[in-house]
XYZ file of C-alpha atoms in Angstrom:
616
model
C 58.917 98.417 97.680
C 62.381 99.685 97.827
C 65.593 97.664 98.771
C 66.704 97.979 102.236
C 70.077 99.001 102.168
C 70.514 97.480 105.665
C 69.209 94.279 104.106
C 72.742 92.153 104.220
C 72.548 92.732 108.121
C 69.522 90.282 108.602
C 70.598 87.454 110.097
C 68.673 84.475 112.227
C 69.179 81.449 113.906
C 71.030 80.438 116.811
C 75.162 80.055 118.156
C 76.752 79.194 114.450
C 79.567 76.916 115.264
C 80.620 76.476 112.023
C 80.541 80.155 111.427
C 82.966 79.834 114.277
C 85.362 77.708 112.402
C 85.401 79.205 109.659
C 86.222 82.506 111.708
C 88.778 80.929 113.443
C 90.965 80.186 109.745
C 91.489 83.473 109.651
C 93.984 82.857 112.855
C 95.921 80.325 111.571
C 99.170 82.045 111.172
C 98.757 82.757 114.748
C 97.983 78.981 115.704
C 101.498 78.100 117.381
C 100.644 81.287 119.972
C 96.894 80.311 120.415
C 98.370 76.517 121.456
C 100.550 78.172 123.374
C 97.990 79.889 125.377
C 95.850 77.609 125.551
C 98.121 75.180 126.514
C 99.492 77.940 129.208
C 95.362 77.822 130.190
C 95.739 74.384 130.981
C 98.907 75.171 133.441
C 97.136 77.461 134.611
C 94.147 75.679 135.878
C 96.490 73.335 137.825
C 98.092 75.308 139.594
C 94.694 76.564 140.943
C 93.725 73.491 141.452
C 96.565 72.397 143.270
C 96.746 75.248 145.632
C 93.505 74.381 148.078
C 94.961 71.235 148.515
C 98.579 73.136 149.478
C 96.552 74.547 151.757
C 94.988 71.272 153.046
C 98.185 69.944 153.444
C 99.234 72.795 155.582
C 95.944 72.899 157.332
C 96.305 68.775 158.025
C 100.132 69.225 159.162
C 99.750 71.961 161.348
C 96.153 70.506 163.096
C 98.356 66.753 163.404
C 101.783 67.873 164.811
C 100.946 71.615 166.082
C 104.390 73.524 166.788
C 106.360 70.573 165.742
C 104.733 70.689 162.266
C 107.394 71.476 159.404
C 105.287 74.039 156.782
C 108.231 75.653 155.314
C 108.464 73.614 151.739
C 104.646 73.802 151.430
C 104.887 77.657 151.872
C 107.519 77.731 149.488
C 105.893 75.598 146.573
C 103.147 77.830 147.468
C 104.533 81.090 147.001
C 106.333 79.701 143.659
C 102.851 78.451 142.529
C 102.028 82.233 143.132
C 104.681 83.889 141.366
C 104.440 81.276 138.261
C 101.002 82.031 137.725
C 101.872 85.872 138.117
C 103.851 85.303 135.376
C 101.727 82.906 132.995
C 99.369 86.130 132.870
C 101.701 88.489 132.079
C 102.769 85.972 128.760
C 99.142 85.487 128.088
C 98.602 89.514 128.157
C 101.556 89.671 125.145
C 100.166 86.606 123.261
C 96.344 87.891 123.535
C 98.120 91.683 122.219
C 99.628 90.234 119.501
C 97.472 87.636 118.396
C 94.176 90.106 118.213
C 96.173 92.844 116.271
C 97.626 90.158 113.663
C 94.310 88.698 113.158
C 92.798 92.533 112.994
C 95.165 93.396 110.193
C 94.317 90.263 108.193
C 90.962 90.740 108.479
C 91.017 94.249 107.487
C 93.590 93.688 104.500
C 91.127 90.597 103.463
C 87.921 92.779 103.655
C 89.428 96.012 101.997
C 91.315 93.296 99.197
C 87.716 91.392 98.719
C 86.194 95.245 98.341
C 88.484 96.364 95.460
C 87.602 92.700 93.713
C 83.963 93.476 93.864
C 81.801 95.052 91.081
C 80.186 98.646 90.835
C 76.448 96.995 91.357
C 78.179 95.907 94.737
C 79.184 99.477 95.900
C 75.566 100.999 94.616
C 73.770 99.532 97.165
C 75.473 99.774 100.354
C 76.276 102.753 102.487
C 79.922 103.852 103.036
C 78.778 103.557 106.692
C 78.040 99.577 105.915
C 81.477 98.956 104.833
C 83.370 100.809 107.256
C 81.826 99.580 110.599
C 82.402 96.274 109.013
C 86.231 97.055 108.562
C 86.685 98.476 111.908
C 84.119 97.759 114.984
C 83.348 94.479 113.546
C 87.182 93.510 112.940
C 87.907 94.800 116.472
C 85.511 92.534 118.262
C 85.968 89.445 116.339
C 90.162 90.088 116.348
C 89.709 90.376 120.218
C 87.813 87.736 121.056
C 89.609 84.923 119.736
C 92.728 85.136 121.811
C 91.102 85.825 125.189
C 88.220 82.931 124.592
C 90.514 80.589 123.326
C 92.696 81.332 126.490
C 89.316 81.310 128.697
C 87.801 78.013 126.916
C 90.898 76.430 127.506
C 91.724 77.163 131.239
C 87.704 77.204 132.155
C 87.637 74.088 130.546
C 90.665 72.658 132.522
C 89.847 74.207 135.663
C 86.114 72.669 135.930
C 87.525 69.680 135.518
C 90.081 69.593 137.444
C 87.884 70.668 140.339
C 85.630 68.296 139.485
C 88.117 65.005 139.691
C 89.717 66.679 142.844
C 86.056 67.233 144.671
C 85.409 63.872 143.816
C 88.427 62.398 145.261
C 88.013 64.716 148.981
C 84.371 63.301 149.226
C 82.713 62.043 146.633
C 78.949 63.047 148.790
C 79.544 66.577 148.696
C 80.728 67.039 144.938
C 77.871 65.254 143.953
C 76.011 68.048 146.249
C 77.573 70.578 144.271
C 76.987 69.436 140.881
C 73.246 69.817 141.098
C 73.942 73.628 139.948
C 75.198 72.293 136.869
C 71.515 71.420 135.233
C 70.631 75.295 136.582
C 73.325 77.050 134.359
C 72.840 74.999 131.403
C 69.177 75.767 131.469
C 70.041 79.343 132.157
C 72.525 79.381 129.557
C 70.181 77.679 126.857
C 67.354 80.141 127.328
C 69.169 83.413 127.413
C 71.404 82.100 123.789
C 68.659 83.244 121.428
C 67.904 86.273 123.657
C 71.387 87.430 123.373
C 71.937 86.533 120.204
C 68.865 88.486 118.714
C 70.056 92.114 120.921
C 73.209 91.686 119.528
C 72.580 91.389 115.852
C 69.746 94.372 116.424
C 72.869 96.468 118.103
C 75.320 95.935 115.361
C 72.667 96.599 112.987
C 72.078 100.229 114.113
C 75.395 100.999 114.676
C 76.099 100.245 111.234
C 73.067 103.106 110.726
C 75.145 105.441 112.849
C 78.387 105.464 111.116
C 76.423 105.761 108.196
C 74.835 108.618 109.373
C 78.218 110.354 110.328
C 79.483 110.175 107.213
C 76.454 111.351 105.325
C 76.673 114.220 107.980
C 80.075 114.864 107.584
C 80.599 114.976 104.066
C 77.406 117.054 103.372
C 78.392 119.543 105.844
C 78.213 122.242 103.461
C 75.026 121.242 102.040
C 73.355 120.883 105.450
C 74.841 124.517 106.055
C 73.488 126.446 103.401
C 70.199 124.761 103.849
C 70.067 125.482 107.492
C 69.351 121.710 107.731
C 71.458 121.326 111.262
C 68.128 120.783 113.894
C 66.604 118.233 111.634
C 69.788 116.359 110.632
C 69.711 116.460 114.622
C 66.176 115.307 114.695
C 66.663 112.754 112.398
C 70.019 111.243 113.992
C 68.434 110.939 117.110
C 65.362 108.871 116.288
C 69.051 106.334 115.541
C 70.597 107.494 118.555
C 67.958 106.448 121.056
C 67.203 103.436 118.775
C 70.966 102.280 119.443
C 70.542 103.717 123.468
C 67.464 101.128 123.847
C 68.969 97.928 122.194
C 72.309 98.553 124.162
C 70.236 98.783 126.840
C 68.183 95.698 126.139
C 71.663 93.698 125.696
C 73.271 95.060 128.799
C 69.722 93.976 130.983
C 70.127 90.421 129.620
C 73.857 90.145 130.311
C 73.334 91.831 134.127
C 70.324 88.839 134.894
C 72.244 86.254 132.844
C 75.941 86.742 134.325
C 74.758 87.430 138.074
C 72.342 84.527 138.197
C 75.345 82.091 136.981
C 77.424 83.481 139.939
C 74.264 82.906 142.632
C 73.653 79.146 141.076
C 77.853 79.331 141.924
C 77.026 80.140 145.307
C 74.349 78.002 146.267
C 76.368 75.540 145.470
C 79.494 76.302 147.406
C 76.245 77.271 150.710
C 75.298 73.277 150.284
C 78.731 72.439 150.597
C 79.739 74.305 153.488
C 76.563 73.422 155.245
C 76.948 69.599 154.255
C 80.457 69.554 155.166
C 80.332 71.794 158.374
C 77.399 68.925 159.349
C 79.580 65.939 158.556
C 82.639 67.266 160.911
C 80.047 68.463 163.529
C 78.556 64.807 164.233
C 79.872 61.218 163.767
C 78.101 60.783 160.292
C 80.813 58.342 158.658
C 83.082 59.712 156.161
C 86.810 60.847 156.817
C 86.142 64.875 156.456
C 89.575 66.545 158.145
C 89.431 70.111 158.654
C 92.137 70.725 156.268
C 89.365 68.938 153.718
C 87.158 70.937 154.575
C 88.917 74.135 153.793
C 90.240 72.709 150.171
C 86.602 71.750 149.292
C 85.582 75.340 150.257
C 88.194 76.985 148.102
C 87.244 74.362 145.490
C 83.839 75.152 145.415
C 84.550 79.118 145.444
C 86.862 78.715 142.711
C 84.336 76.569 140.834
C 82.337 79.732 140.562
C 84.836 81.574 138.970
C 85.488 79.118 135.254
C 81.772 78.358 135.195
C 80.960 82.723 135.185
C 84.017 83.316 132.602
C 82.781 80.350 130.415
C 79.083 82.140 130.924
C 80.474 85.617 129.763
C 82.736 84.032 126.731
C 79.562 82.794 126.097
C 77.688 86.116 126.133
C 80.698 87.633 124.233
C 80.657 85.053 121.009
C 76.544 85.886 121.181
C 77.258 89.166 120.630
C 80.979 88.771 118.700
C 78.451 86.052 116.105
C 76.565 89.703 114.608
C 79.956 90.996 113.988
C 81.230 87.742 112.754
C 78.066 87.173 110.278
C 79.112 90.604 108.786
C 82.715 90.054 107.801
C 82.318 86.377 107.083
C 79.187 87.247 104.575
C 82.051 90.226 103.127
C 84.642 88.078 102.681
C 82.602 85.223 101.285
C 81.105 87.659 98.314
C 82.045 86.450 95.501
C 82.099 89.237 92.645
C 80.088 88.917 89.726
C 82.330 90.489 87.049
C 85.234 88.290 87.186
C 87.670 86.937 84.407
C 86.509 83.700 82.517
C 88.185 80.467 82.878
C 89.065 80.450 79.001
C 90.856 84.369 80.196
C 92.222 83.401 83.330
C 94.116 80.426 81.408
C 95.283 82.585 78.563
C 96.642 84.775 80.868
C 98.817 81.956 82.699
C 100.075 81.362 79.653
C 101.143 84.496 78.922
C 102.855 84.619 82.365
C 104.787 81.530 81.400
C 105.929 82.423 78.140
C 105.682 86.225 77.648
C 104.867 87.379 73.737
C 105.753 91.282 73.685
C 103.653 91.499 70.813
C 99.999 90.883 73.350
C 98.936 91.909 76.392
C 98.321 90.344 79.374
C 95.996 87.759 78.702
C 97.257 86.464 75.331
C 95.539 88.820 72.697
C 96.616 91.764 70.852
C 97.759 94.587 73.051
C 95.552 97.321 70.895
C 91.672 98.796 71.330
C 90.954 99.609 67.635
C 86.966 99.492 66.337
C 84.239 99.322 69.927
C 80.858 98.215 69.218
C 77.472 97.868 71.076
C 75.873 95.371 69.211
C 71.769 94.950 70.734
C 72.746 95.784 73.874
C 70.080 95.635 76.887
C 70.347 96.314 79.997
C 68.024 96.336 83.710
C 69.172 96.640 86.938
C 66.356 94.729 87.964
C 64.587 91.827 86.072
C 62.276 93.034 83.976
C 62.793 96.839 84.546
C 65.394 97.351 81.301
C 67.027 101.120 81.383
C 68.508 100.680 77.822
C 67.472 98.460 74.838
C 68.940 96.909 71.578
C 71.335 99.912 71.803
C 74.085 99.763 68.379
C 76.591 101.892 67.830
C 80.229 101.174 65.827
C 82.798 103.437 66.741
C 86.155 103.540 64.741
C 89.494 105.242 66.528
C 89.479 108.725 67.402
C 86.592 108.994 67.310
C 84.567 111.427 70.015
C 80.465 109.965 70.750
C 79.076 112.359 72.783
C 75.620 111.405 74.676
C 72.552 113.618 75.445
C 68.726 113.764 76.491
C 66.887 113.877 79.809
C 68.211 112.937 83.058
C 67.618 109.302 83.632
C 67.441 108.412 80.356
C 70.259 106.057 79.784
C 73.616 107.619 78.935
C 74.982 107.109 82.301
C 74.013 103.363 82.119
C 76.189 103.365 78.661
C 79.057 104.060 79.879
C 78.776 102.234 82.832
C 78.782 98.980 80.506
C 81.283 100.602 78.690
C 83.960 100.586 81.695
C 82.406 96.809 82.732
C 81.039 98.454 85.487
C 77.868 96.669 84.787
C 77.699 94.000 81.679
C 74.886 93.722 79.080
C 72.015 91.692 80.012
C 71.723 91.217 76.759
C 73.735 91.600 73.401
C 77.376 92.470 72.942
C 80.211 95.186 73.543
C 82.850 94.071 70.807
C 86.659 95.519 71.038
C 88.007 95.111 67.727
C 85.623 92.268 66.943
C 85.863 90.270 70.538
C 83.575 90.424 73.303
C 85.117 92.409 76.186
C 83.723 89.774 78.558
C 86.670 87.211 76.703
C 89.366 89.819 77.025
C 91.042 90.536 81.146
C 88.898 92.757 83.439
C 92.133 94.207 83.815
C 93.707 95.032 80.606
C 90.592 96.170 79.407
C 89.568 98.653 82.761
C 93.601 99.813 82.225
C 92.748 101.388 79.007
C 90.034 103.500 80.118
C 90.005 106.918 81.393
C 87.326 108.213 83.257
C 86.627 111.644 84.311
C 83.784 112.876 86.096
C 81.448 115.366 86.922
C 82.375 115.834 90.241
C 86.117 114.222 90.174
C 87.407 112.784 93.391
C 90.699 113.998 94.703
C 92.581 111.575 97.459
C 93.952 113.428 100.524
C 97.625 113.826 99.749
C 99.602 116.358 97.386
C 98.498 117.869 93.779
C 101.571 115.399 92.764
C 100.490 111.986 94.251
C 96.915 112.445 92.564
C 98.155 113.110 89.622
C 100.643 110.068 89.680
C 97.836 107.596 90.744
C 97.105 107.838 87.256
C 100.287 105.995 86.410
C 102.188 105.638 90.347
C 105.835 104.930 88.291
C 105.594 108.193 86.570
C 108.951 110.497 87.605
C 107.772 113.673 88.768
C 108.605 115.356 85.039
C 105.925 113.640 83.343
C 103.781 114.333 85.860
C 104.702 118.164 85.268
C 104.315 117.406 81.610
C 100.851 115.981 81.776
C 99.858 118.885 83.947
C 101.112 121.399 81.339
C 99.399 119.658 79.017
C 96.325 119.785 80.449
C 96.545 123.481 81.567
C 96.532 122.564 85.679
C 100.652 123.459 85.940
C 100.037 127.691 85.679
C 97.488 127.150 88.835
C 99.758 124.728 90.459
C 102.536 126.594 90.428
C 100.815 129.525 91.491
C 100.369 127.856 94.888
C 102.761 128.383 97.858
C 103.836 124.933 97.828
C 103.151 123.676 93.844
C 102.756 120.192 93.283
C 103.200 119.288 96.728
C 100.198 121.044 97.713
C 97.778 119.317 99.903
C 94.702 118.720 98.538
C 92.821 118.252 101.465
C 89.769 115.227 102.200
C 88.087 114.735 98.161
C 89.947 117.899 97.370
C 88.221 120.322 99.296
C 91.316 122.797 99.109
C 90.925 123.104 95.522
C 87.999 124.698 93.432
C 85.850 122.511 91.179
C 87.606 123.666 88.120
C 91.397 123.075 89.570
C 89.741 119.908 90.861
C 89.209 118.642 87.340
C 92.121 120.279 85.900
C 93.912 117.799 88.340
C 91.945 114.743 87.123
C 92.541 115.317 83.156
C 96.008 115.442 84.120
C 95.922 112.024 85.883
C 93.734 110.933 83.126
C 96.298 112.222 80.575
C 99.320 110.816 82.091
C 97.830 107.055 82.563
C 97.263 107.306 78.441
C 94.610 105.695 78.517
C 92.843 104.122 74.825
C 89.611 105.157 75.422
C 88.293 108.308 77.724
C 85.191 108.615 79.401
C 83.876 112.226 80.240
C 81.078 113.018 82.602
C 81.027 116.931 81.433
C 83.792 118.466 83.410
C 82.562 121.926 82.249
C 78.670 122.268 83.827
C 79.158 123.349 87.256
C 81.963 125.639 86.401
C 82.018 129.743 85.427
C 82.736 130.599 81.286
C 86.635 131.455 81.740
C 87.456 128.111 83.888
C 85.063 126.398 81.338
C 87.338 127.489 78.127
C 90.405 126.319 79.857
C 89.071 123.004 81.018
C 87.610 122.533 77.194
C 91.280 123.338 75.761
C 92.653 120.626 78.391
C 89.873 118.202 77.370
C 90.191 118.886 73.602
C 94.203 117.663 74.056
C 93.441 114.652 76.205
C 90.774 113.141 74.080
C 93.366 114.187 71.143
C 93.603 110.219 69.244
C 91.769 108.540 71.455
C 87.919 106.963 71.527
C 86.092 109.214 73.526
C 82.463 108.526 75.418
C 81.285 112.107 76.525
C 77.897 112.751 78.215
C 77.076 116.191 77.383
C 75.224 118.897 79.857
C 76.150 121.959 78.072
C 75.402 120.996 74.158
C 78.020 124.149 73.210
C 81.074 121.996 74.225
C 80.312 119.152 71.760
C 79.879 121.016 68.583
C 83.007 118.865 67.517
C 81.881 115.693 68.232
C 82.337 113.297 65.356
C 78.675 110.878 66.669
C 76.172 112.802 68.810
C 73.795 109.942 70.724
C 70.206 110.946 71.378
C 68.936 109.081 74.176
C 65.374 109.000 75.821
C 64.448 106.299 78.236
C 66.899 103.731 77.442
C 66.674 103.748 73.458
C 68.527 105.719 70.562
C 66.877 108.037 69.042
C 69.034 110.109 67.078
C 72.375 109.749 66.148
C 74.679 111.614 63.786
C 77.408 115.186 63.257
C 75.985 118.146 65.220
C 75.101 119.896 61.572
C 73.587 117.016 60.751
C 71.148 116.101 63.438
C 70.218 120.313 63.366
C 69.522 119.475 59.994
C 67.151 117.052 60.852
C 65.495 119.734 62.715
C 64.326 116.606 65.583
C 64.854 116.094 69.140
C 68.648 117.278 69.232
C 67.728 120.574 67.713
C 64.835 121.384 70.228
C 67.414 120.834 72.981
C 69.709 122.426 71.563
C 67.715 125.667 70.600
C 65.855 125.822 74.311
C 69.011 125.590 75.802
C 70.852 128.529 74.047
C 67.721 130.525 74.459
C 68.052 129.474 78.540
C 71.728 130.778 78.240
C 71.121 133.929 76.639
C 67.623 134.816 79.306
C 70.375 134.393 81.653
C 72.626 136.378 80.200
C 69.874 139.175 79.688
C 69.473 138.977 83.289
């Protein structure tokens, strides 16, 4: 059965408080603001409290001494009570704003840092669509949620109790009367948690689907084109589409019964009091009920309504905020699985502390002399291996260029040739020591790699060329250009290096595209090169000048090139047969058509493929 890519989205269980903590870290620079507001909550809550019983007060003055009464002060504390809580909002409004964006960016730099620490294996089986809805929906929620519940935990919190002490002190009968509601919204609360809880995860799930789909859509815009692909790319997004439409809709039902019936249980409760309390003052039951009471215990019990429905849609809000906080708390607690050693990482403190010139940067010579795959094996899954008890010595300058079927294994080579991936099994030796004992780092910063398809960044012909080394002055990145053959184009172009290249450098052709990444490959001088063949999907004069550039970067270096078109590696100094993970054949291109074996059958059905075409 195949992996689901979607598989990392599968949580279970219930309200995760100490997911919740752990969340919550990730505001700690912000923690003198969040006390702030929540202490600001707190103030908050009193002064609601306190103003039913300013109006008792007036209520109680005016009913005792009529005309006479004196209500001025209380309407002044009153209408300071007002404009201080005006302006506790509009502070909380700033804090909440600056909080949630502080806490966004962290999250985001956090999640993108934690992605560039992460291996290639990580990257092959998730969608780009994965990874960004984690770095931007799911950031948004969770970086706007913490301000506003901490402010609403806080003053909710505050302001039930508060009314609570206070109803108990007016009459002591009729708080009791309103606190049977209380076992209602717990219950309510309890059975709707898993409910919630379960929509939301399925929601954030899909949309993760969507964005995936967008991209996918987006980027192979010209493929769907030429296909005339566009009414079942339709077809197919909208089987997501209405798959989103009826889990949003399933989460928005449970949220309209769940948040509505914590406001009626609110009212029933406020219905018992008035009726209880307009009984009390309408006979001679005992109890000292003034009307002014009354009044204060109504506003009490109205206001009660309002902490107990915020605290029930906080609560709805961290149901559905826990998906999105599942997702970046399970990114940023990935912990890569190609990492430095311990016996590396403390070579490489040493180093810091007490630089030798003469080694790099974690303690050993600075210099990639002899490689070697010594029984190397490799599967990406247990017991599926895709290359085995693969040898091969390599001295400098030397070119080993890789062939057979598709699938076959060269890619994987490579791939544990840049650490991408690491042997399963065996050895890759630089100048005698295991790669795996020399820095990730310093070993990665000596490789060039150049692909098939190279990937541009949107910017100028300039900045991609300097990512290859970003203190280069704009000279050597001319130089490496000319060197390469990409400056005559370049120049050629209304704007030269400061060209735009557009999104993967779509404003470029294929050829100027990898014209553009030997040059960056040339100028970060790397020790050892790694060619995907830049020439296969390119026409016979762009192919000459791209094998002239190639020819002068791999010029001294180690070379790895996997070969499409068997013409362009006549000069290869070790030509690799592959076939289904094992080497077959290995020597000098006169050699192995000497042999007259698997090399020379491609090679002689592929010129005869060339030349049919040709002919026609």
């Amino acid at each position: 059965m195949a992996e689901d890519p979607w598989h990392d989205d599968d949580f279970s269980g219930g309200l995760d408080t100490g997911l919740w903590l752990r969340i919550l870290r990730h505001a700690k620079p912000y923690r003198k603001l969040l006390i702030a507001q929540a202490t600001g909550g707190v103030v908050l809550s009193m002064i609601e409290v306190g103003k039913p019983l300013l109006t008792r007060s007036l209520i109680d003055r005016a009913v005792a001494d009529g005309a006479d009464a004196s209500l001025a002060p209380l309407a002044v504390l009153y209408a300071v009570a007002v404009v201080l809580f005006s302006l506790i909002v509009c502070v909380f409004i700033h804090i909440a704003g600056r909080v949630a964006t502080g806490v966004s960016y962290d999250l985001r730099e956090k999640g993108f840092a934690r992605l560039q620490e992460l291996e290639f294996a990580y990257f092959d089986t998730r969608p780009i669509g994965w990874l960004v809805t984690r770095l931007t929906s799911d950031v948004s929620k969770i970086a706007g949620l913490i301000p506003w519940v901490t402010l609403d935990l806080a003053w909710g919190s505050a302001t039930i109790v508060g009314i609570a002490a206070v109803m108990l002190w007016l009459s002591p009968p009729l708080a009791l009367l309103v606190f049977l509601v209380v076992p209602g919204v717990v219950l309510a609360s309890l059975y709707f948690q898993k409910k919630l809880l379960r929509a939301s995860r399925a929601v954030r799930k899909t949309n993760s689907q969507l964005t995936a789909h967008f991209n996918e859509a987006i980027t192979g815009v010209r493929t769907t084109k030429t296909l005339a692909r566009e009414d079942q790319n339709l077809a197919e997004f909208q089987v997501d589409t209405r798959k989103m439409f009826s889990q949003s809709m399933r989460n928005a039902i449970l949220s309209a019964v769940y948040l509505p019936l914590v406001t009626l249980l609110g009212s029933v409760a406020v219905g018992l009091a008035l009726w209880r309390g307009g009984v009390v003052m309408a006979s001679d039951l005992p109890g000292d009920l003034t009307l002014g009471t009354l009044v204060a215990f109504m506003q009490l019990a109205t206001l009660l309504t309002m902490p107990v429905q915020e605290l029930a849609r906080n609560f709805t809000m961290i149901q559905g905020g826990q998906a999105a906080a599942e997702r970046i708390q399970g990114l940023l607690d990935t912990d890569p699985k190609i990492v430095d050693s311990q016996d590396v990482l403390e070579r490489i403190a040493r180093q810091r502390e007490k630089p030798d010139p003469a080694l790099a940067s974690d303690g050993l010579p600075d210099r990639v002399g002899t490689l070697e795959f010594r029984g190397v094996s490799f599967a990406y899954k247990p017991g599926e291996p895709v290359l085995s008890d693969f040898d091969l010595a390599v001295q400098p300058g030397q070119t080993v260029a890789l062939v057979g079927a598709t699938g076959g294994g060269k890619s994987t080579i490579v791939s544990l040739l840049a650490r991408f991936y690491e042997p399963t099994a065996g050895q890759i030796l630089v100048d005698e020591t295991d790669y795996r004992d020399r820095s990730l780092a310093w070993w990665q910063s000596n490789l060039g790699v150049v692909l098939q398809t190279p990937h541009l960044f949107s910017g100028t012909i300039a900045e991609n060329i300097r990512y290859g080394r970003l203190d280069a002055t704009q000279q050597e990145v001319e130089t490496a250009a000319t060197l390469t053959g990409a400056d005559a184009f370049i120049r050629g172009l209304a704007d030269g290096y400061d060209t735009p290249v557009g999104e993967g450098g779509a404003r470029l052709s294929t050829g100027q595209r990898q014209l553009v990444a030997l040059a960056r490959a040339l100028l970060a001088d790397p020790a050892v090169m790694i060619l995907d063949e830049a020439t296969s999907s390119v026409d016979t004069e762009t192919e000459r000048l791209i094998q002239d550039a190639v020819e002068r970067v791999l010029e001294g270096r180690i070379a790895f090139v996997i070969a499409h078109r068997l013409s362009t590696i006549r000069s290869a100094d070790i030509i690799l047969v592959i076939e289904q993970g094992r080497l077959v054949e290995l020597g000098s291109h006169d050699e192995l058509l000497a042999q007259g074996g698997k090399y020379r059958e491609l090679y002689t059905r592929q010129f005869a493929d060339r030349a049919l075409e040709r002919g026609a």
